[in-house]
mmCIF file of C-alpha atoms and ligand atoms in Angstrom:
data_model
loop_
_atom_site.group_PDB
_atom_site.id
_atom_site.type_symbol
_atom_site.label_atom_id
_atom_site.label_comp_id
_atom_site.label_asym_id
_atom_site.label_seq_id
_atom_site.Cartn_x
_atom_site.Cartn_y
_atom_site.Cartn_z
ATOM 1 C CA MET A 158 -7.375 6.218 29.230
ATOM 2 C CA ALA A 159 -8.528 2.619 28.886
ATOM 3 C CA GLU A 160 -5.980 -0.191 29.501
ATOM 4 C CA ARG A 161 -4.024 -0.791 26.343
ATOM 5 C CA ILE A 162 -4.762 -4.006 24.498
ATOM 6 C CA SER A 163 -1.244 -3.964 23.065
ATOM 7 C CA THR A 164 0.853 -5.308 25.982
ATOM 8 C CA PRO A 165 2.108 -8.903 25.458
ATOM 9 C CA SER A 166 0.261 -10.132 28.569
ATOM 10 C CA ARG A 167 -3.107 -8.460 27.690
ATOM 11 C CA THR A 168 -2.834 -9.667 24.108
ATOM 12 C CA ARG A 169 -2.210 -13.251 25.269
ATOM 13 C CA GLU A 170 -5.036 -13.052 27.790
ATOM 14 C CA ILE A 171 -7.512 -11.944 25.079
ATOM 15 C CA ILE A 172 -6.432 -14.573 22.698
ATOM 16 C CA GLU A 173 -6.609 -17.346 25.258
ATOM 17 C CA ALA A 174 -9.929 -16.210 26.741
ATOM 18 C CA ASN A 175 -11.522 -16.253 23.278
ATOM 19 C CA GLY A 176 -9.851 -19.506 22.121
ATOM 20 C CA PHE A 177 -8.480 -17.510 19.131
ATOM 21 C CA ALA A 178 -6.090 -19.192 16.706
ATOM 22 C CA PHE A 179 -3.852 -17.072 14.496
ATOM 23 C CA LYS A 180 -4.494 -17.522 10.826
ATOM 24 C CA LYS A 181 -1.372 -17.376 8.796
ATOM 25 C CA ASN A 182 -3.333 -17.069 5.521
ATOM 26 C CA PHE A 183 -4.803 -13.792 6.806
ATOM 27 C CA GLY A 184 -1.334 -12.399 7.681
ATOM 28 C CA GLN A 185 -2.103 -12.101 11.339
ATOM 29 C CA ASN A 186 0.791 -10.639 13.292
ATOM 30 C CA PHE A 187 -0.603 -8.449 16.071
ATOM 31 C CA LEU A 188 1.317 -5.507 17.408
ATOM 32 C CA ILE A 189 2.271 -5.813 21.113
ATOM 33 C CA ASP A 190 4.348 -2.637 21.517
ATOM 34 C CA SER A 191 2.436 0.421 22.750
ATOM 35 C CA ASN A 192 5.275 2.891 21.721
ATOM 36 C CA VAL A 193 5.122 1.657 18.130
ATOM 37 C CA LEU A 194 1.353 2.219 18.082
ATOM 38 C CA ASP A 195 1.683 5.821 19.383
ATOM 39 C CA ASN A 196 4.467 6.453 16.893
ATOM 40 C CA ILE A 197 2.196 5.227 14.016
ATOM 41 C CA ALA A 198 -0.585 7.592 15.088
ATOM 42 C CA GLU A 199 1.916 10.444 15.402
ATOM 43 C CA CYS A 200 3.589 9.776 12.012
ATOM 44 C CA ALA A 201 0.157 9.788 10.458
ATOM 45 C CA GLU A 202 -0.446 13.093 12.169
ATOM 46 C CA ILE A 203 -3.930 11.982 13.292
ATOM 47 C CA THR A 204 -6.103 14.634 14.974
ATOM 48 C CA LYS A 205 -9.629 14.807 16.202
ATOM 49 C CA GLU A 206 -10.536 16.321 12.810
ATOM 50 C CA ASP A 207 -9.630 13.040 11.055
ATOM 51 C CA CYS A 208 -11.650 10.125 9.895
ATOM 52 C CA VAL A 209 -9.328 7.087 9.663
ATOM 53 C CA LEU A 210 -9.791 3.930 7.675
ATOM 54 C CA GLU A 211 -8.008 1.054 9.245
ATOM 55 C CA VAL A 212 -7.385 -2.146 7.341
ATOM 56 C CA GLY A 213 -7.388 -5.294 9.450
ATOM 57 C CA PRO A 214 -7.890 -4.266 13.115
ATOM 58 C CA GLY A 215 -7.079 -7.776 14.487
ATOM 59 C CA ILE A 216 -8.010 -7.678 18.163
ATOM 60 C CA GLY A 217 -8.006 -3.895 18.096
ATOM 61 C CA SER A 218 -4.490 -2.908 19.342
ATOM 62 C CA LEU A 219 -3.999 -0.147 16.728
ATOM 63 C CA THR A 220 -7.692 0.672 16.518
ATOM 64 C CA GLN A 221 -7.776 1.551 20.210
ATOM 65 C CA VAL A 222 -4.891 3.944 19.832
ATOM 66 C CA LEU A 223 -6.230 5.475 16.613
ATOM 67 C CA ALA A 224 -9.543 6.035 18.433
ATOM 68 C CA GLU A 225 -7.679 8.092 21.070
ATOM 69 C CA TYR A 226 -6.195 10.417 18.437
ATOM 70 C CA ALA A 227 -8.919 10.509 15.723
ATOM 71 C CA GLY A 228 -12.454 11.851 15.468
ATOM 72 C CA LYS A 229 -13.680 8.640 13.871
ATOM 73 C CA VAL A 230 -12.204 5.210 12.941
ATOM 74 C CA VAL A 231 -13.716 2.784 10.398
ATOM 75 C CA ALA A 232 -11.992 -0.575 10.568
ATOM 76 C CA VAL A 233 -12.429 -3.309 7.941
ATOM 77 C CA GLU A 234 -11.670 -6.873 9.144
ATOM 78 C CA ILE A 235 -12.089 -9.996 6.994
ATOM 79 C CA ASP A 236 -11.888 -12.608 9.844
ATOM 80 C CA LYS A 237 -15.359 -13.080 11.294
ATOM 81 C CA THR A 238 -14.010 -14.757 14.355
ATOM 82 C CA LEU A 239 -12.445 -11.411 15.362
ATOM 83 C CA ILE A 240 -15.692 -9.472 15.277
ATOM 84 C CA PRO A 241 -17.101 -10.508 18.682
ATOM 85 C CA ILE A 242 -13.623 -10.114 20.209
ATOM 86 C CA LEU A 243 -13.419 -6.512 18.811
ATOM 87 C CA SER A 244 -16.858 -5.712 20.239
ATOM 88 C CA ASN A 245 -15.395 -6.511 23.659
ATOM 89 C CA THR A 246 -11.934 -5.013 23.417
ATOM 90 C CA LEU A 247 -13.243 -1.792 21.892
ATOM 91 C CA ALA A 248 -16.379 -1.543 23.987
ATOM 92 C CA ASP A 249 -15.187 1.819 25.440
ATOM 93 C CA CYS A 250 -14.390 3.364 22.041
ATOM 94 C CA ASP A 251 -17.623 5.004 20.808
ATOM 95 C CA ASN A 252 -15.972 6.567 17.740
ATOM 96 C CA VAL A 253 -15.075 3.198 16.152
ATOM 97 C CA GLU A 254 -17.068 1.236 13.602
ATOM 98 C CA ILE A 255 -16.059 -2.280 12.545
ATOM 99 C CA LEU A 256 -17.031 -3.697 9.166
ATOM 100 C CA ASN A 257 -16.649 -7.457 8.609
ATOM 101 C CA GLN A 258 -15.486 -7.383 5.011
ATOM 102 C CA ASP A 259 -12.601 -8.055 2.618
ATOM 103 C CA ILE A 260 -10.877 -4.692 2.002
ATOM 104 C CA LEU A 261 -10.294 -5.664 -1.624
ATOM 105 C CA LYS A 262 -14.072 -5.940 -2.036
ATOM 106 C CA THR A 263 -14.981 -2.900 -0.008
ATOM 107 C CA ASP A 264 -16.513 0.189 -1.495
ATOM 108 C CA VAL A 265 -14.053 2.669 -0.015
ATOM 109 C CA GLN A 266 -15.708 5.615 -1.756
ATOM 110 C CA ALA A 267 -19.008 4.727 0.015
ATOM 111 C CA ILE A 268 -17.244 4.737 3.382
ATOM 112 C CA ILE A 269 -15.703 8.165 2.575
ATOM 113 C CA ASP A 270 -19.051 9.537 1.531
ATOM 114 C CA GLU A 271 -21.054 8.066 4.385
ATOM 115 C CA LYS A 272 -18.607 8.490 7.297
ATOM 116 C CA ASN A 273 -16.732 11.656 6.242
ATOM 117 C CA ASN A 274 -19.130 13.493 3.923
ATOM 118 C CA GLY A 275 -16.880 12.768 0.987
ATOM 119 C CA LYS A 276 -13.899 14.675 2.596
ATOM 120 C CA PRO A 277 -10.428 13.070 2.395
ATOM 121 C CA ILE A 278 -9.650 10.393 4.924
ATOM 122 C CA LYS A 279 -6.403 9.000 6.246
ATOM 123 C CA VAL A 280 -5.628 5.311 5.878
ATOM 124 C CA VAL A 281 -3.650 3.613 8.707
ATOM 125 C CA ALA A 282 -2.831 -0.060 8.947
ATOM 126 C CA ASN A 283 -0.556 -2.797 10.091
ATOM 127 C CA LEU A 284 -1.187 -4.430 6.730
ATOM 128 C CA PRO A 285 -1.618 -8.271 6.141
ATOM 129 C CA TYR A 286 1.569 -8.678 4.179
ATOM 130 C CA TYR A 287 0.251 -11.169 1.660
ATOM 131 C CA ILE A 288 -1.838 -8.454 -0.010
ATOM 132 C CA THR A 289 0.204 -5.305 0.625
ATOM 133 C CA THR A 290 0.619 -4.391 -3.070
ATOM 134 C CA PRO A 291 -3.005 -5.077 -4.170
ATOM 135 C CA ILE A 292 -4.324 -2.973 -1.235
ATOM 136 C CA LEU A 293 -2.027 -0.084 -1.924
ATOM 137 C CA MET A 294 -2.541 -0.146 -5.695
ATOM 138 C CA ASP A 295 -6.273 -0.249 -5.235
ATOM 139 C CA LEU A 296 -6.214 2.787 -2.875
ATOM 140 C CA LEU A 297 -3.957 4.744 -5.259
ATOM 141 C CA GLU A 298 -5.333 3.777 -8.678
ATOM 142 C CA LYS A 299 -8.969 4.340 -7.816
ATOM 143 C CA GLY A 300 -8.245 7.978 -6.977
ATOM 144 C CA TYR A 301 -10.230 8.069 -3.756
ATOM 145 C CA PRO A 302 -9.990 11.233 -1.677
ATOM 146 C CA VAL A 303 -7.220 9.986 0.609
ATOM 147 C CA ASP A 304 -4.745 12.426 2.301
ATOM 148 C CA THR A 305 -2.166 10.040 3.605
ATOM 149 C CA ILE A 306 -1.584 6.321 3.867
ATOM 150 C CA THR A 307 0.528 5.223 6.884
ATOM 151 C CA VAL A 308 1.253 1.560 6.777
ATOM 152 C CA MET A 309 3.312 -1.160 8.421
ATOM 153 C CA VAL A 310 4.802 -3.324 5.672
ATOM 154 C CA GLN A 311 7.742 -5.649 5.236
ATOM 155 C CA LYS A 312 10.925 -3.541 5.371
ATOM 156 C CA GLU A 313 11.961 -4.798 1.980
ATOM 157 C CA VAL A 314 8.625 -3.579 0.457
ATOM 158 C CA ALA A 315 9.086 -0.175 2.110
ATOM 159 C CA GLU A 316 12.521 0.022 0.431
ATOM 160 C CA ARG A 317 10.992 -1.002 -2.946
ATOM 161 C CA MET A 318 8.463 1.817 -2.672
ATOM 162 C CA GLN A 319 11.262 4.408 -2.351
ATOM 163 C CA ALA A 320 13.786 2.768 -4.687
ATOM 164 C CA GLN A 321 15.299 4.800 -7.584
ATOM 165 C CA PRO A 322 16.185 3.684 -11.142
ATOM 166 C CA LYS A 323 19.122 1.313 -11.450
ATOM 167 C CA ASN A 324 18.707 0.101 -7.844
ATOM 168 C CA LYS A 325 17.943 -3.559 -7.612
ATOM 169 C CA GLU A 326 14.844 -2.873 -5.520
ATOM 170 C CA TYR A 327 13.394 -0.571 -8.176
ATOM 171 C CA GLY A 328 10.252 -1.946 -9.897
ATOM 172 C CA ALA A 329 6.652 -1.409 -10.842
ATOM 173 C CA LEU A 330 5.678 -0.758 -7.203
ATOM 174 C CA SER A 331 8.335 2.017 -6.937
ATOM 175 C CA VAL A 332 7.039 3.720 -10.094
ATOM 176 C CA ALA A 333 3.367 3.493 -8.988
ATOM 177 C CA VAL A 334 4.005 4.791 -5.480
ATOM 178 C CA GLN A 335 6.209 7.617 -6.701
ATOM 179 C CA TYR A 336 3.755 8.598 -9.410
ATOM 180 C CA TYR A 337 0.969 9.205 -6.911
ATOM 181 C CA CYS A 338 2.808 10.051 -3.663
ATOM 182 C CA ASP A 339 5.679 11.435 -1.739
ATOM 183 C CA ALA A 340 6.910 8.574 0.437
ATOM 184 C CA ASN A 341 8.538 8.840 3.836
ATOM 185 C CA LEU A 342 10.071 6.026 5.791
ATOM 186 C CA ASP A 343 8.952 6.552 9.368
ATOM 187 C CA MET A 344 10.574 3.721 11.318
ATOM 188 C CA ILE A 345 11.935 0.225 11.218
ATOM 189 C CA VAL A 346 10.097 -2.220 13.540
ATOM 190 C CA PRO A 347 11.759 -5.474 14.706
ATOM 191 C CA PRO A 348 9.982 -8.858 14.919
ATOM 192 C CA ALA A 349 9.783 -8.677 18.709
ATOM 193 C CA CYS A 350 7.040 -6.014 18.437
ATOM 194 C CA PHE A 351 4.554 -8.576 17.034
ATOM 195 C CA MET A 352 2.760 -11.666 18.161
ATOM 196 C CA PRO A 353 3.454 -14.123 16.552
ATOM 197 C CA ARG A 354 6.882 -12.835 15.509
ATOM 198 C CA PRO A 355 7.375 -12.519 11.713
ATOM 199 C CA LYS A 356 10.691 -13.733 10.377
ATOM 200 C CA ILE A 357 11.731 -10.393 8.886
ATOM 201 C CA ASP A 358 11.932 -6.741 9.950
ATOM 202 C CA SER A 359 8.958 -4.455 9.174
ATOM 203 C CA ALA A 360 8.772 -0.765 8.474
ATOM 204 C CA VAL A 361 6.257 1.971 8.786
ATOM 205 C CA ILE A 362 5.979 4.200 5.706
ATOM 206 C CA THR A 363 3.778 7.274 5.095
ATOM 207 C CA LEU A 364 2.570 7.974 1.601
ATOM 208 C CA LYS A 365 1.374 11.468 1.137
ATOM 209 C CA VAL A 366 -1.043 11.396 -1.775
ATOM 210 C CA LEU A 367 -0.323 14.292 -4.133
ATOM 211 C CA PRO A 368 -3.126 16.493 -5.528
ATOM 212 C CA GLU A 369 -1.626 15.962 -8.992
ATOM 213 C CA ARG A 370 0.370 13.116 -10.598
ATOM 214 C CA LYS A 371 4.144 13.612 -10.511
ATOM 215 C CA VAL A 372 4.334 13.385 -14.287
ATOM 216 C CA GLN A 373 1.722 14.098 -16.935
ATOM 217 C CA THR A 374 1.081 11.574 -19.737
ATOM 218 C CA LYS A 375 -1.310 11.299 -22.672
ATOM 219 C CA ASP A 376 -2.705 7.956 -21.328
ATOM 220 C CA GLU A 377 -2.336 6.809 -17.754
ATOM 221 C CA LYS A 378 -3.473 3.241 -18.574
ATOM 222 C CA LEU A 379 -0.846 2.928 -21.227
ATOM 223 C CA PHE A 380 1.759 4.369 -18.838
ATOM 224 C CA PHE A 381 1.099 1.517 -16.327
ATOM 225 C CA HIS A 382 0.923 -1.105 -19.060
ATOM 226 C CA LEU A 383 4.344 0.026 -20.253
ATOM 227 C CA VAL A 384 5.743 -0.101 -16.731
ATOM 228 C CA LYS A 385 4.436 -3.604 -16.359
ATOM 229 C CA CYS A 386 6.122 -4.727 -19.633
ATOM 230 C CA ALA A 387 9.350 -3.017 -18.651
ATOM 231 C CA PHE A 388 9.649 -4.884 -15.401
ATOM 232 C CA GLY A 389 7.933 -8.087 -16.510
ATOM 233 C CA GLN A 390 11.130 -9.579 -17.789
ATOM 234 C CA ARG A 391 13.727 -8.349 -15.357
ATOM 235 C CA ARG A 392 16.966 -8.988 -17.218
ATOM 236 C CA LYS A 393 15.589 -8.410 -20.701
ATOM 237 C CA THR A 394 15.747 -5.148 -22.585
ATOM 238 C CA LEU A 395 12.823 -2.709 -22.737
ATOM 239 C CA LEU A 396 12.452 -3.626 -26.360
ATOM 240 C CA ASN A 397 11.998 -7.315 -25.658
ATOM 241 C CA GLY A 398 9.634 -6.533 -22.742
ATOM 242 C CA LEU A 399 7.474 -4.451 -25.049
ATOM 243 C CA PHE A 400 7.582 -6.928 -27.874
ATOM 244 C CA ASN A 401 6.926 -10.061 -25.788
ATOM 245 C CA LEU A 402 4.411 -8.722 -23.330
ATOM 246 C CA GLY A 403 2.945 -5.523 -24.796
ATOM 247 C CA GLU A 404 0.535 -6.974 -27.345
ATOM 248 C CA PHE A 405 0.724 -3.648 -29.187
ATOM 249 C CA GLY A 406 0.637 -5.251 -32.647
ATOM 250 C CA LEU A 407 3.905 -3.460 -33.547
ATOM 251 C CA SER A 408 6.951 -5.190 -35.093
ATOM 252 C CA LYS A 409 10.376 -5.127 -33.435
ATOM 253 C CA ASP A 410 11.568 -2.597 -35.963
ATOM 254 C CA GLU A 411 8.594 -0.269 -35.189
ATOM 255 C CA LEU A 412 9.214 -0.610 -31.423
ATOM 256 C CA THR A 413 12.939 0.054 -31.909
ATOM 257 C CA ALA A 414 12.059 3.210 -33.854
ATOM 258 C CA VAL A 415 9.820 4.426 -31.026
ATOM 259 C CA ILE A 416 12.614 3.857 -28.519
ATOM 260 C CA GLU A 417 15.174 5.499 -30.680
ATOM 261 C CA SER A 418 12.944 8.499 -31.372
ATOM 262 C CA LEU A 419 13.399 9.335 -27.732
ATOM 263 C CA GLY A 420 17.220 9.438 -28.221
ATOM 264 C CA TRP A 421 17.665 6.187 -26.287
ATOM 265 C CA ASP A 422 19.805 3.137 -27.169
ATOM 266 C CA SER A 423 17.422 0.367 -28.290
ATOM 267 C CA ARG A 424 19.170 -1.949 -25.783
ATOM 268 C CA VAL A 425 18.000 0.222 -22.852
ATOM 269 C CA ARG A 426 16.708 -1.728 -19.837
ATOM 270 C CA GLY A 427 13.394 -0.927 -18.132
ATOM 271 C CA GLU A 428 14.986 -0.655 -14.673
ATOM 272 C CA THR A 429 16.978 2.364 -15.807
ATOM 273 C CA LEU A 430 13.903 4.476 -16.644
ATOM 274 C CA GLY A 431 12.579 7.032 -14.155
ATOM 275 C CA LEU A 432 9.025 8.472 -13.994
ATOM 276 C CA GLN A 433 9.846 11.145 -16.519
ATOM 277 C CA GLU A 434 11.248 8.590 -19.056
ATOM 278 C CA PHE A 435 8.183 6.348 -18.616
ATOM 279 C CA ALA A 436 5.996 9.410 -19.382
ATOM 280 C CA GLN A 437 8.047 10.219 -22.526
ATOM 281 C CA LEU A 438 7.792 6.557 -23.602
ATOM 282 C CA THR A 439 4.037 6.641 -23.031
ATOM 283 C CA ASP A 440 3.501 9.702 -25.191
ATOM 284 C CA ALA A 441 5.717 8.308 -27.995
ATOM 285 C CA MET A 442 3.876 4.966 -27.957
ATOM 286 C CA TYR A 443 0.623 6.786 -27.776
ATOM 287 C CA ASP A 444 1.430 8.842 -30.871
ATOM 288 C CA LYS A 445 2.605 5.672 -32.747
ATOM 289 C CA LEU A 446 -0.562 3.718 -31.806
ATOM 290 C CA HIS A 447 -3.005 6.573 -32.471
ATOM 291 C CA GLY A 448 -1.145 8.749 -34.941
HETATM 292 N N1 SAM B 650 -4.191 -4.261 13.321
HETATM 293 C C1 SAM B 650 -3.835 -5.377 14.088
HETATM 294 C C2 SAM B 650 -2.550 -5.175 14.832
HETATM 295 O O1 SAM B 650 -1.800 -4.277 14.471
HETATM 296 O O2 SAM B 650 -2.351 -5.821 15.845
HETATM 297 C C3 SAM B 650 -3.712 -6.625 13.239
HETATM 298 C C4 SAM B 650 -2.791 -6.522 12.018
HETATM 299 S S1 SAM B 650 -2.500 -8.057 11.144
HETATM 300 C C5 SAM B 650 -0.919 -7.782 10.499
HETATM 301 C C6 SAM B 650 -3.516 -7.936 9.698
HETATM 302 C C7 SAM B 650 -5.010 -7.957 9.943
HETATM 303 O O3 SAM B 650 -5.640 -7.847 8.611
HETATM 304 C C8 SAM B 650 -5.571 -9.276 10.515
HETATM 305 O O4 SAM B 650 -6.440 -8.959 11.537
HETATM 306 C C9 SAM B 650 -6.208 -9.958 9.378
HETATM 307 O O5 SAM B 650 -7.301 -10.775 9.766
HETATM 308 C C10 SAM B 650 -6.704 -8.818 8.584
HETATM 309 N N2 SAM B 650 -6.918 -9.033 7.102
HETATM 310 C C11 SAM B 650 -6.279 -9.959 6.372
HETATM 311 N N3 SAM B 650 -6.748 -9.938 5.098
HETATM 312 C C12 SAM B 650 -7.738 -8.955 5.028
HETATM 313 C C13 SAM B 650 -8.587 -8.482 4.025
HETATM 314 N N4 SAM B 650 -8.527 -8.913 2.760
HETATM 315 N N5 SAM B 650 -9.478 -7.470 4.367
HETATM 316 C C14 SAM B 650 -9.504 -7.010 5.650
HETATM 317 N N6 SAM B 650 -8.774 -7.462 6.638
HETATM 318 C C15 SAM B 650 -7.821 -8.384 6.331
#
């Protein structure tokens, strides 16, 4: 086994030898704890059968470990100054390919087709926290063949993903994640496991992408639009959220009638609605708009 990149001394050595400066705007907090890295690969249940997509390899700490467990690793890194460093640190890993791109502009389907013959991949990452939600939403909404997503995120974001109605953490991200996936909190990771240290605790969460959506609706786009309206004005009622943000062309009385047709109080708040209720609301709105 090659020497691990992820010890604090080796990480410091690589950074200093290459004159690398951490870029805050790219969310660069590198992992320096080998046990955490093994735990991530084990929680993701990576085997030699797997093709793994890694977002943001940094200097390759997680990539190196993933390469030990996986058949193939494709890692997408936006920071061009890291590419020559990665060529060195991962020189011994012949099953790793690095792409110098922005993950939000990457054709993930093409990677899956070219590198894994269209078969489902696993996504593993210590995510850049400034774009956690767009990355996850992109992976989920586009419906790529992805088995599981195992990611390091801010602890508070992991809690939001698993939050249930009426909880203060519950919001649009909770609904989206739970609509597409079963989520499992794998571990809490303290700031000391990173260089530089972030200010808050982090968590690793595994999202198992379900073959079918958790609830069925007549119109998925409308479902997510309604979710956005419901949470767009936190302390307002669902009715006001739909009226102010929905742009449905319906009067307040018409929207009240839709809500009451479901047997709900018209003063109901969005944060009390679960997936099933959002699906019911979607179908009632769909019938009103198309009926
Ligand atoms: N995987 C490494 C580790 O665990 O030590 C680094 C993780 S660091 C939290 C996030 C990484 O994502 C950085 O290397 C950063 O440059 C990269 N990154 C930030 N924005 C990105 C984007 N839009 N597309 C691809 N990589 C990005």
